[in-house]
Amino acid sequence: MGPCTPLLILFLLSWSGPLQGQQHHLVEYMERRLAALESSDDQWHCSQRTQAGGQEVGERLAQCQDQSSRHAAELRDFKNKMLPLLEVAEKEREALRTEADTISGRVDRLEREVDYLETQNPALPCVEVEEKVSGGPGTKGKGRRNEKYDMVTDCGYTISQVRSMKILKRFGGPAGLWTKDPMGPTEKIYVLDGTQNDTAFVFPRLRDFTLAMAARKASRVRVPFPWVGTGQLVYGGFLYYARRPPGGPGGGSELENTLQLIKFHLANRTVVDSSVFPAEGLIPPYGLTADTYIDLAADEEGLWAVYATREDDRHLCLAKLDPQTLDTEQQWDTPCPRENAEAAFVICGTLYVVYNTRPASRARIQCSFDASGTLTPEKAALPYFPRRYGAHASLRYNPRERQLYAWDDGYQIVYKLDMRKKEEEV
């Protein structure tokens, strides 16, 4: 109610006369009119407040518009400044790309020229070491050291060239082994993934291994003791591998501890023989493959082992093993250095050591040692492998196929070899 309402009410209540009977109705009428006036007054004040709020919102919107316009202008200026710089950067990028392509072409051309020069002027051969070293403890066989090996076959071939390669697929981790049994009647493929594992994959044939879902086609063979490194070998229906024997200083983890060779029957899934390898202070034979301490190999002559010891930590050692009893028949100190060696294999009684660099580049056979003395270092070929940008974790020679099964940074590769007679001139 407005400020005049009480005065009107007092006036009407104090007024008396002929209209006193209608006083009540008049008072009600005046109260309704006053209420209507007060409502109109409230609406007016509300309208005033709304108008003030609208003006404030309008001012804020105007400020936002001003800021947006200012920011848009700044962005336009920044864009105008950056466009020339981006054009310059794009031109420089194209120039760098062209220069990189040119350098790559020059490197390829230089590499071909180096390969040609090396074929015309081969690297100096390794010099045989005549020093005799006594055998270590635990030798089960004769263990003759550094004596000439009397070959039991008429194998007289050596490598002349690593001719081609075929990358089959990528299966497993960066280090592992895959191979066939060179003495087996079947075409089974054996895959041993990792440097410390106890389960091998067995595929019925090579085609099954190349499938996209190859693991579904494979059976699994679990060995009783985990293997060490990538030096395993499948030969004559048996899996030969090295394990750390239980006990010993440091729980068998020290490098000076010997390793135990296991002969595992793949069909019966039982261990048929074991032997402590007759060498103490074993160290990795390959400078670029630190997890392998004994690398087993097979050729036309039988079973071999490549290793190294602290006694001569610069060169590789070679041993001839009896596949039936695991006896060490003979041992040799080879002239092949450990430094930058990544893998090795044996063909016709000759050890071939593959070298690389860190970071990985092209692999090359750079040292060979013939246990029979037939192939002299001067006549040994030192071929490159086809270009690959990884490093071999393992190489397995198959005498029947004259091929190498390689594990290169998780890729499974087959290398075909060209052979020649050992007596032929290079």
PDB file of N, CA and C in Angstrom, residues 298-338:
ATOM      1  N   ALA A 298      75.376 -77.766 -35.898  1.00  0.00           N
ATOM      2  CA  ALA A 298      75.437 -79.083 -36.547  1.00  0.00           C
ATOM      3  C   ALA A 298      75.821 -78.902 -38.002  1.00  0.00           C
ATOM      4  N   ASP A 299      76.596 -79.824 -38.523  1.00  0.00           N
ATOM      5  CA  ASP A 299      76.961 -79.820 -39.930  1.00  0.00           C
ATOM      6  C   ASP A 299      77.041 -81.265 -40.412  1.00  0.00           C
ATOM      7  N   GLU A 300      77.703 -81.472 -41.546  1.00  0.00           N
ATOM      8  CA  GLU A 300      77.835 -82.816 -42.091  1.00  0.00           C
ATOM      9  C   GLU A 300      78.651 -83.733 -41.187  1.00  0.00           C
ATOM     10  N   GLU A 301      79.451 -83.158 -40.287  1.00  0.00           N
ATOM     11  CA  GLU A 301      80.319 -83.930 -39.405  1.00  0.00           C
ATOM     12  C   GLU A 301      79.673 -84.262 -38.061  1.00  0.00           C
ATOM     13  N   GLY A 302      78.610 -83.568 -37.703  1.00  0.00           N
ATOM     14  CA  GLY A 302      77.969 -83.862 -36.429  1.00  0.00           C
ATOM     15  C   GLY A 302      77.717 -82.622 -35.598  1.00  0.00           C
ATOM     16  N   LEU A 303      78.007 -82.715 -34.305  1.00  0.00           N
ATOM     17  CA  LEU A 303      77.623 -81.705 -33.326  1.00  0.00           C
ATOM     18  C   LEU A 303      78.849 -80.934 -32.847  1.00  0.00           C
ATOM     19  N   TRP A 304      78.696 -79.593 -32.774  1.00  0.00           N
ATOM     20  CA  TRP A 304      79.777 -78.702 -32.369  1.00  0.00           C
ATOM     21  C   TRP A 304      79.269 -77.720 -31.315  1.00  0.00           C
ATOM     22  N   ALA A 305      80.216 -77.094 -30.618  1.00  0.00           N
ATOM     23  CA  ALA A 305      79.879 -76.060 -29.641  1.00  0.00           C
ATOM     24  C   ALA A 305      80.860 -74.905 -29.782  1.00  0.00           C
ATOM     25  N   VAL A 306      80.326 -73.691 -29.822  1.00  0.00           N
ATOM     26  CA  VAL A 306      81.133 -72.470 -29.878  1.00  0.00           C
ATOM     27  C   VAL A 306      81.007 -71.786 -28.522  1.00  0.00           C
ATOM     28  N   TYR A 307      82.138 -71.390 -27.939  1.00  0.00           N
ATOM     29  CA  TYR A 307      82.112 -70.798 -26.606  1.00  0.00           C
ATOM     30  C   TYR A 307      83.346 -69.928 -26.420  1.00  0.00           C
ATOM     31  N   ALA A 308      83.447 -69.311 -25.252  1.00  0.00           N
ATOM     32  CA  ALA A 308      84.615 -68.498 -24.904  1.00  0.00           C
ATOM     33  C   ALA A 308      84.768 -68.513 -23.390  1.00  0.00           C
ATOM     34  N   THR A 309      85.993 -68.323 -22.924  1.00  0.00           N
ATOM     35  CA  THR A 309      86.278 -68.345 -21.495  1.00  0.00           C
ATOM     36  C   THR A 309      87.096 -67.114 -21.108  1.00  0.00           C
ATOM     37  N   ARG A 310      87.183 -66.895 -19.802  1.00  0.00           N
ATOM     38  CA  ARG A 310      87.974 -65.777 -19.308  1.00  0.00           C
ATOM     39  C   ARG A 310      89.475 -66.003 -19.513  1.00  0.00           C
ATOM     40  N   GLU A 311      89.874 -67.246 -19.696  1.00  0.00           N
ATOM     41  CA  GLU A 311      91.285 -67.535 -19.901  1.00  0.00           C
ATOM     42  C   GLU A 311      91.822 -66.836 -21.139  1.00  0.00           C
ATOM     43  N   ASP A 312      91.020 -66.798 -22.197  1.00  0.00           N
ATOM     44  CA  ASP A 312      91.340 -66.012 -23.387  1.00  0.00           C
ATOM     45  C   ASP A 312      90.057 -65.300 -23.783  1.00  0.00           C
ATOM     46  N   ASP A 313      89.872 -64.126 -23.252  1.00  0.00           N
ATOM     47  CA  ASP A 313      88.607 -63.417 -23.444  1.00  0.00           C
ATOM     48  C   ASP A 313      88.552 -62.643 -24.757  1.00  0.00           C
ATOM     49  N   ARG A 314      89.508 -62.869 -25.638  1.00  0.00           N
ATOM     50  CA  ARG A 314      89.524 -62.128 -26.908  1.00  0.00           C
ATOM     51  C   ARG A 314      89.109 -62.988 -28.095  1.00  0.00           C
ATOM     52  N   HIS A 315      89.181 -64.322 -27.962  1.00  0.00           N
ATOM     53  CA  HIS A 315      88.942 -65.190 -29.105  1.00  0.00           C
ATOM     54  C   HIS A 315      87.910 -66.263 -28.764  1.00  0.00           C
ATOM     55  N   LEU A 316      87.362 -66.846 -29.838  1.00  0.00           N
ATOM     56  CA  LEU A 316      86.382 -67.917 -29.700  1.00  0.00           C
ATOM     57  C   LEU A 316      87.071 -69.261 -29.565  1.00  0.00           C
ATOM     58  N   CYS A 317      86.354 -70.202 -28.943  1.00  0.00           N
ATOM     59  CA  CYS A 317      86.795 -71.589 -28.849  1.00  0.00           C
ATOM     60  C   CYS A 317      85.765 -72.473 -29.547  1.00  0.00           C
ATOM     61  N   LEU A 318      86.250 -73.613 -30.056  1.00  0.00           N
ATOM     62  CA  LEU A 318      85.392 -74.558 -30.760  1.00  0.00           C
ATOM     63  C   LEU A 318      85.594 -75.939 -30.152  1.00  0.00           C
ATOM     64  N   ALA A 319      84.503 -76.682 -30.002  1.00  0.00           N
ATOM     65  CA  ALA A 319      84.567 -78.040 -29.450  1.00  0.00           C
ATOM     66  C   ALA A 319      83.729 -78.966 -30.306  1.00  0.00           C
ATOM     67  N   LYS A 320      84.219 -80.189 -30.490  1.00  0.00           N
ATOM     68  CA  LYS A 320      83.470 -81.246 -31.177  1.00  0.00           C
ATOM     69  C   LYS A 320      82.852 -82.146 -30.118  1.00  0.00           C
ATOM     70  N   LEU A 321      81.523 -82.330 -30.211  1.00  0.00           N
ATOM     71  CA  LEU A 321      80.783 -83.092 -29.213  1.00  0.00           C
ATOM     72  C   LEU A 321      80.281 -84.398 -29.803  1.00  0.00           C
ATOM     73  N   ASP A 322      80.140 -85.386 -28.932  1.00  0.00           N
ATOM     74  CA  ASP A 322      79.507 -86.647 -29.307  1.00  0.00           C
ATOM     75  C   ASP A 322      78.008 -86.483 -29.090  1.00  0.00           C
ATOM     76  N   PRO A 323      77.192 -86.524 -30.150  1.00  0.00           N
ATOM     77  CA  PRO A 323      75.745 -86.300 -29.970  1.00  0.00           C
ATOM     78  C   PRO A 323      75.060 -87.388 -29.152  1.00  0.00           C
ATOM     79  N   GLN A 324      75.679 -88.543 -29.029  1.00  0.00           N
ATOM     80  CA  GLN A 324      75.059 -89.616 -28.262  1.00  0.00           C
ATOM     81  C   GLN A 324      75.279 -89.430 -26.762  1.00  0.00           C
ATOM     82  N   THR A 325      76.499 -89.105 -26.377  1.00  0.00           N
ATOM     83  CA  THR A 325      76.852 -89.055 -24.953  1.00  0.00           C
ATOM     84  C   THR A 325      77.143 -87.658 -24.445  1.00  0.00           C
ATOM     85  N   LEU A 326      77.213 -86.660 -25.335  1.00  0.00           N
ATOM     86  CA  LEU A 326      77.587 -85.288 -24.990  1.00  0.00           C
ATOM     87  C   LEU A 326      79.041 -85.175 -24.561  1.00  0.00           C
ATOM     88  N   ASP A 327      79.859 -86.205 -24.817  1.00  0.00           N
ATOM     89  CA  ASP A 327      81.287 -86.121 -24.521  1.00  0.00           C
ATOM     90  C   ASP A 327      81.942 -85.049 -25.383  1.00  0.00           C
ATOM     91  N   THR A 328      82.920 -84.382 -24.825  1.00  0.00           N
ATOM     92  CA  THR A 328      83.725 -83.419 -25.586  1.00  0.00           C
ATOM     93  C   THR A 328      84.905 -84.159 -26.194  1.00  0.00           C
ATOM     94  N   GLU A 329      84.896 -84.336 -27.507  1.00  0.00           N
ATOM     95  CA  GLU A 329      85.925 -85.130 -28.177  1.00  0.00           C
ATOM     96  C   GLU A 329      87.189 -84.339 -28.429  1.00  0.00           C
ATOM     97  N   GLN A 330      87.039 -83.121 -28.948  1.00  0.00           N
ATOM     98  CA  GLN A 330      88.197 -82.274 -29.229  1.00  0.00           C
ATOM     99  C   GLN A 330      87.827 -80.818 -28.982  1.00  0.00           C
ATOM    100  N   GLN A 331      88.858 -80.007 -28.729  1.00  0.00           N
ATOM    101  CA  GLN A 331      88.667 -78.575 -28.504  1.00  0.00           C
ATOM    102  C   GLN A 331      89.761 -77.810 -29.244  1.00  0.00           C
ATOM    103  N   TRP A 332      89.409 -76.600 -29.697  1.00  0.00           N
ATOM    104  CA  TRP A 332      90.362 -75.762 -30.421  1.00  0.00           C
ATOM    105  C   TRP A 332      90.262 -74.315 -29.930  1.00  0.00           C
ATOM    106  N   ASP A 333      91.390 -73.646 -29.897  1.00  0.00           N
ATOM    107  CA  ASP A 333      91.422 -72.195 -29.731  1.00  0.00           C
ATOM    108  C   ASP A 333      91.471 -71.588 -31.128  1.00  0.00           C
ATOM    109  N   THR A 334      90.481 -70.832 -31.493  1.00  0.00           N
ATOM    110  CA  THR A 334      90.420 -70.278 -32.847  1.00  0.00           C
ATOM    111  C   THR A 334      91.013 -68.870 -32.868  1.00  0.00           C
ATOM    112  N   PRO A 335      91.408 -68.390 -34.037  1.00  0.00           N
ATOM    113  CA  PRO A 335      91.907 -67.014 -34.150  1.00  0.00           C
ATOM    114  C   PRO A 335      90.787 -65.980 -34.303  1.00  0.00           C
ATOM    115  N   CYS A 336      89.538 -66.403 -34.244  1.00  0.00           N
ATOM    116  CA  CYS A 336      88.418 -65.494 -34.508  1.00  0.00           C
ATOM    117  C   CYS A 336      88.117 -64.653 -33.269  1.00  0.00           C
ATOM    118  N   PRO A 337      88.156 -63.336 -33.382  1.00  0.00           N
ATOM    119  CA  PRO A 337      87.914 -62.467 -32.217  1.00  0.00           C
ATOM    120  C   PRO A 337      86.452 -62.435 -31.812  1.00  0.00           C
ATOM    121  N   ARG A 338      86.249 -62.169 -30.512  1.00  0.00           N
ATOM    122  CA  ARG A 338      84.890 -62.030 -29.980  1.00  0.00           C
ATOM    123  C   ARG A 338      84.291 -60.667 -30.302  1.00  0.00           C
TER     124      ARG A 338
END
